[in-house]
mmCIF file of C-alpha atoms in Angstrom:
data_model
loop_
_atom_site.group_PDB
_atom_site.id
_atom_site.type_symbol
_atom_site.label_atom_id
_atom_site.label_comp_id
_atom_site.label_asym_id
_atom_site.label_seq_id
_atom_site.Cartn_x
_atom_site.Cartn_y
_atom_site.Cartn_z
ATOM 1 C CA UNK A 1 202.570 161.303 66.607
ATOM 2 C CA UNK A 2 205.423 159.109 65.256
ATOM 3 C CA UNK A 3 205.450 161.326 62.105
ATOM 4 C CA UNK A 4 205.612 164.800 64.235
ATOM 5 C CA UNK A 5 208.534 163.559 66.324
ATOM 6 C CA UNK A 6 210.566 161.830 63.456
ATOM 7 C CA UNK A 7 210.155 165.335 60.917
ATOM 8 C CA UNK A 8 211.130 167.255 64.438
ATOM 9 C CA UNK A 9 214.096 165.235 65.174
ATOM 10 C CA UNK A 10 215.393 165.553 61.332
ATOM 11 C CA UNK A 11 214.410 169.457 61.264
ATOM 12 C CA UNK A 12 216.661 169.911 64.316
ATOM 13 C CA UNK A 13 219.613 168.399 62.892
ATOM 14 C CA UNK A 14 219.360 170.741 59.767
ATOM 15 C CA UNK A 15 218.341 167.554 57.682
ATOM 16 C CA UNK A 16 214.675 167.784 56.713
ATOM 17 C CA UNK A 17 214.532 171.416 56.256
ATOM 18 C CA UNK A 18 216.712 171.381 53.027
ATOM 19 C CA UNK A 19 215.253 167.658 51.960
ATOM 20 C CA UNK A 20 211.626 168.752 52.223
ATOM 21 C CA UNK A 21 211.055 171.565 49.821
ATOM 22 C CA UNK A 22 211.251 169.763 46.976
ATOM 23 C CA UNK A 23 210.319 166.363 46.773
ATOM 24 C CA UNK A 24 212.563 165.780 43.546
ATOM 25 C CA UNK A 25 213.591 162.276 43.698
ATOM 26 C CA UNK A 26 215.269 161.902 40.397
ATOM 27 C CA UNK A 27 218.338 161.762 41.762
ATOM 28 C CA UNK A 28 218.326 158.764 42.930
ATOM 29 C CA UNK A 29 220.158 155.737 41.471
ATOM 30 C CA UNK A 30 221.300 152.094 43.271
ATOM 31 C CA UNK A 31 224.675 152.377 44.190
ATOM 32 C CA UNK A 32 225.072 148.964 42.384
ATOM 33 C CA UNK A 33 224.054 150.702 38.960
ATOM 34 C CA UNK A 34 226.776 153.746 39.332
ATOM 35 C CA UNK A 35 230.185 150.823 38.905
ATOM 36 C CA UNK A 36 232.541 153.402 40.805
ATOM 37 C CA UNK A 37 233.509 150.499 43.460
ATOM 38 C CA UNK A 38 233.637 147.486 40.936
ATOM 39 C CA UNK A 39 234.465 144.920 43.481
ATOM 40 C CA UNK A 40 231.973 145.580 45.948
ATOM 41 C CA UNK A 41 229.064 145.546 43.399
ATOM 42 C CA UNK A 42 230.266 142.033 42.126
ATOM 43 C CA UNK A 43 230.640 140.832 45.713
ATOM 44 C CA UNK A 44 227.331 142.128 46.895
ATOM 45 C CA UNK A 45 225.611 140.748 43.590
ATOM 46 C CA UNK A 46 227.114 137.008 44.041
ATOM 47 C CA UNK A 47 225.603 137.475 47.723
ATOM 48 C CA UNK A 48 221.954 138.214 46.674
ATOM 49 C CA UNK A 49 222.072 135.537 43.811
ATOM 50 C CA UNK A 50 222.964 132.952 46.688
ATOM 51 C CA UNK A 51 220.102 134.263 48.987
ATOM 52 C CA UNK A 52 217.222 134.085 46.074
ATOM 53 C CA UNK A 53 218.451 130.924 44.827
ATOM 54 C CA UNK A 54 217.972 129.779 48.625
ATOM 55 C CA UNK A 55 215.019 131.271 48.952
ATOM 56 C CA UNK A 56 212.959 130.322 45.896
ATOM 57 C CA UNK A 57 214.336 127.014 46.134
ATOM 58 C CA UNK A 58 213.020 126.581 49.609
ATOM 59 C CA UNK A 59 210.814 129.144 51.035
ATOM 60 C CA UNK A 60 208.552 129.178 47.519
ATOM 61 C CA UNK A 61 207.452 125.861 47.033
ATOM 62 C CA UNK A 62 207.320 125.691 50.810
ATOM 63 C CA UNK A 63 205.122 128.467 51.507
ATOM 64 C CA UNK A 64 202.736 127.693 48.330
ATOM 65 C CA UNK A 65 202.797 123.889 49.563
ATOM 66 C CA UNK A 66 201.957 125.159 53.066
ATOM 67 C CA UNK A 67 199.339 127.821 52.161
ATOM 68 C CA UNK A 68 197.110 125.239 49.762
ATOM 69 C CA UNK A 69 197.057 122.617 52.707
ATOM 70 C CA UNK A 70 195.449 124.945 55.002
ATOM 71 C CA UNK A 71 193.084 126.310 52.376
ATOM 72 C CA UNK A 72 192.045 122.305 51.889
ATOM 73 C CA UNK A 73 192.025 122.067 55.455
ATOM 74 C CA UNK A 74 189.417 125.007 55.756
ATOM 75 C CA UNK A 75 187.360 123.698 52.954
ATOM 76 C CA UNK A 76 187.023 120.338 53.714
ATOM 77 C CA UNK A 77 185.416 121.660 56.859
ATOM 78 C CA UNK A 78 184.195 124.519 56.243
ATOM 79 C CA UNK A 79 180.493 123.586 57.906
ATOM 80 C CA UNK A 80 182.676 123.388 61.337
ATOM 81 C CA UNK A 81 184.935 126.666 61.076
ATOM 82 C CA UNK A 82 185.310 128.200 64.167
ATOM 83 C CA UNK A 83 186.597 132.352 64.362
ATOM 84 C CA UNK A 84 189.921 131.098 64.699
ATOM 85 C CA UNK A 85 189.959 129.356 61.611
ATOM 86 C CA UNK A 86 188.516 132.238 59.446
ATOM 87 C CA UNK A 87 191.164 134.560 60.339
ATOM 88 C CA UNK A 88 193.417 131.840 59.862
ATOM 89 C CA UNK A 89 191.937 131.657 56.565
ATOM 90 C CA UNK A 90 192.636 134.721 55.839
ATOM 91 C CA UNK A 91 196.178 135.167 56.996
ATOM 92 C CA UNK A 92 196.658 132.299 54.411
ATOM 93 C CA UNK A 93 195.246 133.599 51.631
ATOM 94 C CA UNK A 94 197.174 136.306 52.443
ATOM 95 C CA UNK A 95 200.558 134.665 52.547
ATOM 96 C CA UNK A 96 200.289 132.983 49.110
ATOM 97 C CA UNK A 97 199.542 136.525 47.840
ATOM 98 C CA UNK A 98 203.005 138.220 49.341
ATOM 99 C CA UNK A 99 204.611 134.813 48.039
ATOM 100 C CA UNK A 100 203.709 135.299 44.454
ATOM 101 C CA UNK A 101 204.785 139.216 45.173
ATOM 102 C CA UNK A 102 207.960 137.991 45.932
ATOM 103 C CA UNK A 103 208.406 136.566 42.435
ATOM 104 C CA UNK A 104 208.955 140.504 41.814
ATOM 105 C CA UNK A 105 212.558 139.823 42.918
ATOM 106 C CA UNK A 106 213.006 136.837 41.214
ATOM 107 C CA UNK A 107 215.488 138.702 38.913
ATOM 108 C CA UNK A 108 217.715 140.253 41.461
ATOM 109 C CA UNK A 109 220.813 141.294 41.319
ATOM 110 C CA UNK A 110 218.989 142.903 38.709
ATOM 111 C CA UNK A 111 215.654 144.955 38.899
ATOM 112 C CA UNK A 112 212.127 145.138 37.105
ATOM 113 C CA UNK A 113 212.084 147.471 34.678
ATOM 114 C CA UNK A 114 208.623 148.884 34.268
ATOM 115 C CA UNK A 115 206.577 152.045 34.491
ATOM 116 C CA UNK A 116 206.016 154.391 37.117
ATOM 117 C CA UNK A 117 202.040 153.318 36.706
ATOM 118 C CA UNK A 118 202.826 149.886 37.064
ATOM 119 C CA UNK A 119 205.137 150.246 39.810
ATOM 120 C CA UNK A 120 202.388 151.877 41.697
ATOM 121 C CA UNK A 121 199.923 149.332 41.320
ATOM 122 C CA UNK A 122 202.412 146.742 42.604
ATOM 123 C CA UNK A 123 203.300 148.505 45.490
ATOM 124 C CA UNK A 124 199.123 149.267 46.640
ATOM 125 C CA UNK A 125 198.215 145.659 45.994
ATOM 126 C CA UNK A 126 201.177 144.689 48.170
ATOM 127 C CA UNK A 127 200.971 147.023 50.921
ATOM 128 C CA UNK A 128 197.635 146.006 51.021
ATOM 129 C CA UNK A 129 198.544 142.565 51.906
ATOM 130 C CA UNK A 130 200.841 143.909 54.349
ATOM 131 C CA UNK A 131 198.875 145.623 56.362
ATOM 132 C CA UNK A 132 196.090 143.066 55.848
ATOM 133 C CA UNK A 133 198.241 140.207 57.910
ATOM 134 C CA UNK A 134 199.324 143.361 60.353
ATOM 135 C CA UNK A 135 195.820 144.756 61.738
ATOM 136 C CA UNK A 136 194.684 140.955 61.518
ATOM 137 C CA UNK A 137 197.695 139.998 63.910
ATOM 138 C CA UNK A 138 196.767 142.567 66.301
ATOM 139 C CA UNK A 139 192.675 141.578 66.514
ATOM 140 C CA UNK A 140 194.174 138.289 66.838
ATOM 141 C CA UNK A 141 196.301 139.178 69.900
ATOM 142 C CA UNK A 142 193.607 140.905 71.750
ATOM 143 C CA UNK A 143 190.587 138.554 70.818
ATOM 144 C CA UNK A 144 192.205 135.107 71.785
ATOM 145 C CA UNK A 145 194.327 136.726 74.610
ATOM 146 C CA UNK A 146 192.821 138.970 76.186
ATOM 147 C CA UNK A 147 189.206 137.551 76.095
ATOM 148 C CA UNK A 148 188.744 137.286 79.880
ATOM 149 C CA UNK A 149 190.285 140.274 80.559
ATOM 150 C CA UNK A 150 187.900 142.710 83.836
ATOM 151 C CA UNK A 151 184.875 144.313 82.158
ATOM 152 C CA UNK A 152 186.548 147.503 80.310
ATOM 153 C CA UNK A 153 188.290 145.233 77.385
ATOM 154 C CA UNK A 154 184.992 143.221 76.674
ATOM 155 C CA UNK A 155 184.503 146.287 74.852
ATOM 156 C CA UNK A 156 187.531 145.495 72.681
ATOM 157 C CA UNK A 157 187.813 141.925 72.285
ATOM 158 C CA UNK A 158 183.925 142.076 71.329
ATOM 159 C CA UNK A 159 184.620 144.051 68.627
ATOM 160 C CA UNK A 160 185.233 140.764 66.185
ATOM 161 C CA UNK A 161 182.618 138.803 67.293
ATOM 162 C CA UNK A 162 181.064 138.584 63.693
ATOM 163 C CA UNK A 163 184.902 137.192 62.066
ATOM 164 C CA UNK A 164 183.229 137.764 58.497
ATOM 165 C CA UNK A 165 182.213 141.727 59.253
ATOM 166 C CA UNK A 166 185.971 141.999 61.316
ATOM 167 C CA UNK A 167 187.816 140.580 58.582
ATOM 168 C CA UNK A 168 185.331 143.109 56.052
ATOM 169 C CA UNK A 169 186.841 146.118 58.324
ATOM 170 C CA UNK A 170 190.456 144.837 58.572
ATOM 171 C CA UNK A 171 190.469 144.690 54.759
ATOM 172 C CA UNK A 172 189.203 148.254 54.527
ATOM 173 C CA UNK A 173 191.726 149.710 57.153
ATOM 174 C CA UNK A 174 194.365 148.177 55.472
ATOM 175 C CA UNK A 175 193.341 149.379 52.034
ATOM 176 C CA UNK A 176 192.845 153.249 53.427
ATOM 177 C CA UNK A 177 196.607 152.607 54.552
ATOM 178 C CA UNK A 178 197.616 151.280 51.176
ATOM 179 C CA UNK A 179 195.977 154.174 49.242
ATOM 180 C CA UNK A 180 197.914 156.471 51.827
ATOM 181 C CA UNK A 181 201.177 155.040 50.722
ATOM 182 C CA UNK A 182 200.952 155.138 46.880
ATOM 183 C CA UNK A 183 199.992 158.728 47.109
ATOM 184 C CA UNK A 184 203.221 159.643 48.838
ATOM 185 C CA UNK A 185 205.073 157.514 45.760
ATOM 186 C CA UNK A 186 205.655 160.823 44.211
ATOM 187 C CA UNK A 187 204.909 159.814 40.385
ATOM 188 C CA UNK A 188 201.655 161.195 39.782
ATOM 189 C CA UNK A 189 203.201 163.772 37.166
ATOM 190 C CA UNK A 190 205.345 160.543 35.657
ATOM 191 C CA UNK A 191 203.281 157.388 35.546
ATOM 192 C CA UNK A 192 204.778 156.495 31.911
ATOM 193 C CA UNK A 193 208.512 156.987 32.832
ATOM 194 C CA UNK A 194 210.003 153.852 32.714
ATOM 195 C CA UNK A 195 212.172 153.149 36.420
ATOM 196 C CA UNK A 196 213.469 150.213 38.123
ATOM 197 C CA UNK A 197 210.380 148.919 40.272
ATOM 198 C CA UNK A 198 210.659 146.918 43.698
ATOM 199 C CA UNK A 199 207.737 146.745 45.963
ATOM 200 C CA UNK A 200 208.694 149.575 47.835
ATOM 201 C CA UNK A 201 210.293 151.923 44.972
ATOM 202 C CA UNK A 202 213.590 153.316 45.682
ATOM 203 C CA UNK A 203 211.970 156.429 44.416
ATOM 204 C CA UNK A 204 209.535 156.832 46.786
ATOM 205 C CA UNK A 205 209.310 160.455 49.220
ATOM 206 C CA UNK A 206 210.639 159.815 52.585
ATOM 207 C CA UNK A 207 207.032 160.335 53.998
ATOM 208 C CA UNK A 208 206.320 156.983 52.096
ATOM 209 C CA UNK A 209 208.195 155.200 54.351
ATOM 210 C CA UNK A 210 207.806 156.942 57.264
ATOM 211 C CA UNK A 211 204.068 156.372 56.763
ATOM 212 C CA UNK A 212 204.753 152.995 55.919
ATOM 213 C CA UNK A 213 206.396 151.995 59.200
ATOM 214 C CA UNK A 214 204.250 154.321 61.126
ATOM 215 C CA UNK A 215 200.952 152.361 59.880
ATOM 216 C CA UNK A 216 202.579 149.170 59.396
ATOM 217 C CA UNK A 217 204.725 148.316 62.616
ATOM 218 C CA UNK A 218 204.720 151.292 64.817
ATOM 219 C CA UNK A 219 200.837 150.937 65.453
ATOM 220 C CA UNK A 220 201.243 147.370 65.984
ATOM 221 C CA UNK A 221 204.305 147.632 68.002
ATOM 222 C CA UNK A 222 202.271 149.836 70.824
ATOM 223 C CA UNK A 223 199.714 147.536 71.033
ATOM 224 C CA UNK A 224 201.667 144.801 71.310
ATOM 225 C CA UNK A 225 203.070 146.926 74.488
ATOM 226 C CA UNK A 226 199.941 147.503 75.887
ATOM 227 C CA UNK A 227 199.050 143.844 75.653
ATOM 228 C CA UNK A 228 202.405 142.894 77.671
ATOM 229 C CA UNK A 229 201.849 145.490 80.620
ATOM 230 C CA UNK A 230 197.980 143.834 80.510
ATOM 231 C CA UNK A 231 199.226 140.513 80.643
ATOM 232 C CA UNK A 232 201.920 141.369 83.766
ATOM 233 C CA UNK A 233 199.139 143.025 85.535
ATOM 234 C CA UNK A 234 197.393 139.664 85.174
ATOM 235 C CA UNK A 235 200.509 137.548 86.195
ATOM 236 C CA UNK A 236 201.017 140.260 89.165
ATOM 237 C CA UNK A 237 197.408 139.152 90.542
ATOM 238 C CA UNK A 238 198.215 135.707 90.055
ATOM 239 C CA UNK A 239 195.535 135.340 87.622
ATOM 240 C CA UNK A 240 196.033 132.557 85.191
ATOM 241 C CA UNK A 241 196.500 133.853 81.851
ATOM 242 C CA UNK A 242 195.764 131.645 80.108
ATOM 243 C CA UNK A 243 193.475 128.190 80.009
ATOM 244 C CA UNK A 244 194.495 124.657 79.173
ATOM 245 C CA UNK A 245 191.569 124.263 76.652
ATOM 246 C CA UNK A 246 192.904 126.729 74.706
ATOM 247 C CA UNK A 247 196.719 126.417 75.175
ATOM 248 C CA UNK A 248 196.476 125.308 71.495
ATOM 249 C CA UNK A 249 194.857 128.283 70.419
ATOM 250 C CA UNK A 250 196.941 130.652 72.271
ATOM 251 C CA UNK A 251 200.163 128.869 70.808
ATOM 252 C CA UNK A 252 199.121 129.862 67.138
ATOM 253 C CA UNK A 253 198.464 133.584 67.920
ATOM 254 C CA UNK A 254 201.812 134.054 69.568
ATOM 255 C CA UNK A 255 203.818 132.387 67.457
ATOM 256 C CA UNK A 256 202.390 134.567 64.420
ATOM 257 C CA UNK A 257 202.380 137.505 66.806
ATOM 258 C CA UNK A 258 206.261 136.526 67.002
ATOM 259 C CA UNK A 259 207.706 135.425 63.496
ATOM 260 C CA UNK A 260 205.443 139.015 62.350
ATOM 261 C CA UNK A 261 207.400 141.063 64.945
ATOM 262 C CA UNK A 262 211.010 139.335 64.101
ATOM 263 C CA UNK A 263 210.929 139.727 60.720
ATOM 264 C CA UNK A 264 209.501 142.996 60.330
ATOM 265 C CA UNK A 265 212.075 144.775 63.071
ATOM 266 C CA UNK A 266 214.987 143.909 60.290
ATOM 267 C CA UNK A 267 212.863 145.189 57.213
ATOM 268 C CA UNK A 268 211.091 148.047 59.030
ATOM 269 C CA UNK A 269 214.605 149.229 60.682
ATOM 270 C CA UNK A 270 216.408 149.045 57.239
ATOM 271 C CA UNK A 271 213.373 151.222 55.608
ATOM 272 C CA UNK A 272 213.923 153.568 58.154
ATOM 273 C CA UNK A 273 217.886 153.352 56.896
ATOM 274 C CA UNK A 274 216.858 154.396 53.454
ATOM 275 C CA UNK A 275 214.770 157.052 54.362
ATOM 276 C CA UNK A 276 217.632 158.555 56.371
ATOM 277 C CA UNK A 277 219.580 158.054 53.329
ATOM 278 C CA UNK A 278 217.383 160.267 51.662
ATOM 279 C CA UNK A 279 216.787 163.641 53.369
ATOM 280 C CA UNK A 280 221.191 163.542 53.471
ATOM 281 C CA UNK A 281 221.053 163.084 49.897
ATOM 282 C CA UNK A 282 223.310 159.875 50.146
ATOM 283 C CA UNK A 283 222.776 157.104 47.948
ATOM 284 C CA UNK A 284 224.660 154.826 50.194
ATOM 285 C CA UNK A 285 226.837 151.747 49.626
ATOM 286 C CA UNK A 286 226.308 148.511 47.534
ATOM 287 C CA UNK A 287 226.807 146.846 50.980
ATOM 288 C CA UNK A 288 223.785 149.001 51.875
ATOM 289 C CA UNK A 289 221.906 148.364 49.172
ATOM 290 C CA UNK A 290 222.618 144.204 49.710
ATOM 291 C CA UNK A 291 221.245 144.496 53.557
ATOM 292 C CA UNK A 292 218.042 146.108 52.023
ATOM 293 C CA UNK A 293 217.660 143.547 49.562
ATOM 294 C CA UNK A 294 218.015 140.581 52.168
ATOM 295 C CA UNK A 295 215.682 142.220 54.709
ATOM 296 C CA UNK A 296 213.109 142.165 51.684
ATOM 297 C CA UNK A 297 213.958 138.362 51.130
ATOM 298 C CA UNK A 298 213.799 138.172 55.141
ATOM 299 C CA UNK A 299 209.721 140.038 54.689
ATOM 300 C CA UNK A 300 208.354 137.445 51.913
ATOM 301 C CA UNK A 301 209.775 134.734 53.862
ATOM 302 C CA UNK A 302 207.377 135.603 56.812
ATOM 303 C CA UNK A 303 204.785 134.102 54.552
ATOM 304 C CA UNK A 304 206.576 130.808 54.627
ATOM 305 C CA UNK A 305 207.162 130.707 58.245
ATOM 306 C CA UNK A 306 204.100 131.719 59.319
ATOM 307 C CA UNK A 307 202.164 129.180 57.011
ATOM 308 C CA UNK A 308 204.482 126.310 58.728
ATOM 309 C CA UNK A 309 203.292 127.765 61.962
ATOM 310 C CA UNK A 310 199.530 127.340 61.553
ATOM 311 C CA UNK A 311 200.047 123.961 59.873
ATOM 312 C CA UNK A 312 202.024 122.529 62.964
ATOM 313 C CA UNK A 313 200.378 124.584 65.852
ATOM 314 C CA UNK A 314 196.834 124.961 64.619
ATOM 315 C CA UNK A 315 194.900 121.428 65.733
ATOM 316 C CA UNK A 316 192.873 121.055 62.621
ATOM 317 C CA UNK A 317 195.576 121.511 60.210
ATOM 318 C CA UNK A 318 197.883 119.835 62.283
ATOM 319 C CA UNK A 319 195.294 116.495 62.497
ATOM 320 C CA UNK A 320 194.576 116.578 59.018
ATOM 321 C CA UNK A 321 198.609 116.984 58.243
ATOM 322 C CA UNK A 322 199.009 113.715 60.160
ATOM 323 C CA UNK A 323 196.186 111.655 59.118
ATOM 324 C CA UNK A 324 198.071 112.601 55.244
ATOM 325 C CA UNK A 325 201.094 111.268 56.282
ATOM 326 C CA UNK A 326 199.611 108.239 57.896
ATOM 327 C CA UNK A 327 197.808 107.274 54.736
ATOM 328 C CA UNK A 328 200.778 107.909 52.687
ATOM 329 C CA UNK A 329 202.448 105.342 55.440
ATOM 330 C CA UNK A 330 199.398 103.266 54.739
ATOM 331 C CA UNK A 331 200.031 103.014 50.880
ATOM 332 C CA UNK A 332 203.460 102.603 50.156
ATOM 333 C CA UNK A 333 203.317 99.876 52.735
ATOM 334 C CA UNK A 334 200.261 98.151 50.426
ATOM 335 C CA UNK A 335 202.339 98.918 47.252
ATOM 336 C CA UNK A 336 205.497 96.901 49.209
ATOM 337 C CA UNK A 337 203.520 94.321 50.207
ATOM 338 C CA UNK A 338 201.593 94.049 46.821
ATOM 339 C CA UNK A 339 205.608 94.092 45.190
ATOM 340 C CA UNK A 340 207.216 91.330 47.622
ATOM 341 C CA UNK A 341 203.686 89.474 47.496
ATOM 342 C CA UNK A 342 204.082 89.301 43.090
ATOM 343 C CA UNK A 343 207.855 88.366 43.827
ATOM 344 C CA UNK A 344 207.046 85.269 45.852
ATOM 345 C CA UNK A 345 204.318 84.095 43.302
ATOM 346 C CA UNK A 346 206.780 84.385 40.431
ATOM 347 C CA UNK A 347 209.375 82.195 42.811
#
């Protein structure tokens, strides 16, 4: 549906009709790789430098750090792990994976220069991640939310009552969805041609990004809609929402329900930029071209975020973080007393 309206708005305006008969993309180039506005490029490159040094000086480590300590977490009790924890399992594993994607842009200003093949692969095995933490979001929502909801959503939320055979499905929707993508990449006939590769090519039809957001945020962004207007319809009856024994639970899911939505807006909204880009046969600015590279930096820091989120919010991760810190307390105050304790013998 979001498709049909999008391709009828564009026809209207005269846009899509020229764009859309030939899906020749070799036109297009970075604006920062043209050097016809010299002082732009150099000011937008010193920008992007600043953000990745930020970034993989902080968010990196930070995510990686954050990502391992709930996999521990899991593992250490893993005889104990509740639904809640498998998903949040997952949505781990899945962050570390889109962190060590984001090493892709570890050489920004500049870009990778690789194959058309390669490119491809990159991109499925990433989108696949992306809409992996998307579709597991939204079972998330409507499973821990909306699990007393009257009689007609028991059918939904008891969909993933087997987590293992949910997350099995999610895995496979999100897959179907990635395999959708690449074959709108448009470089079937040139897998060997060498390009400059990001994980959502430059060179890419406009359908791969209008699939992209369709299947990736506009999906998720209706449900999330229907959930509200369920949960005012609750509020209007002056049912309680929500139950104290699992305020902790319900904390988790809405903060990743939020840091999901925030930062995907800004990178969704900017694909949808470059797309329109594309069927006016504008390459756009360097400026341009700068905003799309920070909302990418904004997407793999989700990962980060969201890791922090389950480590501080989730009550098992969160209890084990603590009891950590209290037996580092514990041992550096033995290794101070076991110092002064030497010092005074000596005296």
């Amino acid at each position: 549906l979001f498709l049909y309206f999008t391709s009828g708005f564009q026809t209207r305006r005269g846009i899509c009709a020229e764009k859309m008969i030939s899906h020749n993309m070799t036109w297009i180039r970075y604006p920062t790789h043209l050097g016809a506005d010299f002082e732009s490029i150099i000011a937008s490159q010193s920008i992007i430098s600043r953000f990745m040094q930020a970034y993989f000086a902080l968010f990196v480590p930070t995510s990686l750090a954050a990502g391992a300590f709930i996999l521990t977490t899991f593992i250490r009790k893993r005889t104990t792990l509740e639904k809640l924890d498998i998903f949040l399992w997952d949505l781990a594993v899945t962050n570390i994976l889109v962190t060590l994607f984001s090493f892709t842009a570890f050489v920004r200003p500049k870009y990778i220069s690789t194959s058309n093949l390669i490119c491809g692969v990159l991109s499925f095995f990433f989108n696949v991640c992306y809409f992996n933490a998307q579709y597991l979001q939204m079972v998330m929502l409507f499973t821990f939310l909306l699990h007393n909801y009257p009689n007609w959503m028991n059918v939904v939320t008891s969909i993933p009552q087997k987590p293992l055979g949910c997350l099995g499905l999610i895995l496979a929707c999100a897959f179907c969805s990635s395999l959708v993508g690449v074959s709108l990449l448009g470089t079937a006939g040139t897998l060997h041609e060498i390009t400059s590769c990001q994980v959502d090519p430059l060179t890419a039809w406009p359908e791969y990004e209008m699939v992209k957001v369709s299947l990736g945020f506009g999906i998720a962004l209706i449900s999330e809609m229907f959930f509200l207007v369920l949960l005012f319809v609750k509020l209007a009856k002056w049912e309680a929402p929500w139950h104290k024994e699992n305020m902790a639970t319900y904390q988790v899911v809405l903060a990743i329900t939020l840091i999901l939505f925030a930062c995907r807006l800004f990178y969704n909204t900017k694909l949808l930029c470059r797309t329109r880009l594309k069927l006016q046969q504008n390459l756009g600015t360097p400026w341009e071209e700068l905003i799309m590279n920070i909302a990418e930096l904004v997407l793999f820091g989700e990962s980060c975020v969201s890791s922090l989120a389950i480590v501080l919010l989730h009550k098992p991760c969160r209890d084990a973080l603590f009891k950590l810190l209290r037996d580092i307390t514990k041992s550096c105050r033995r290794g101070g007393g076991h110092q002064n304790s030497n010092s005074l013998t000596h005296l």
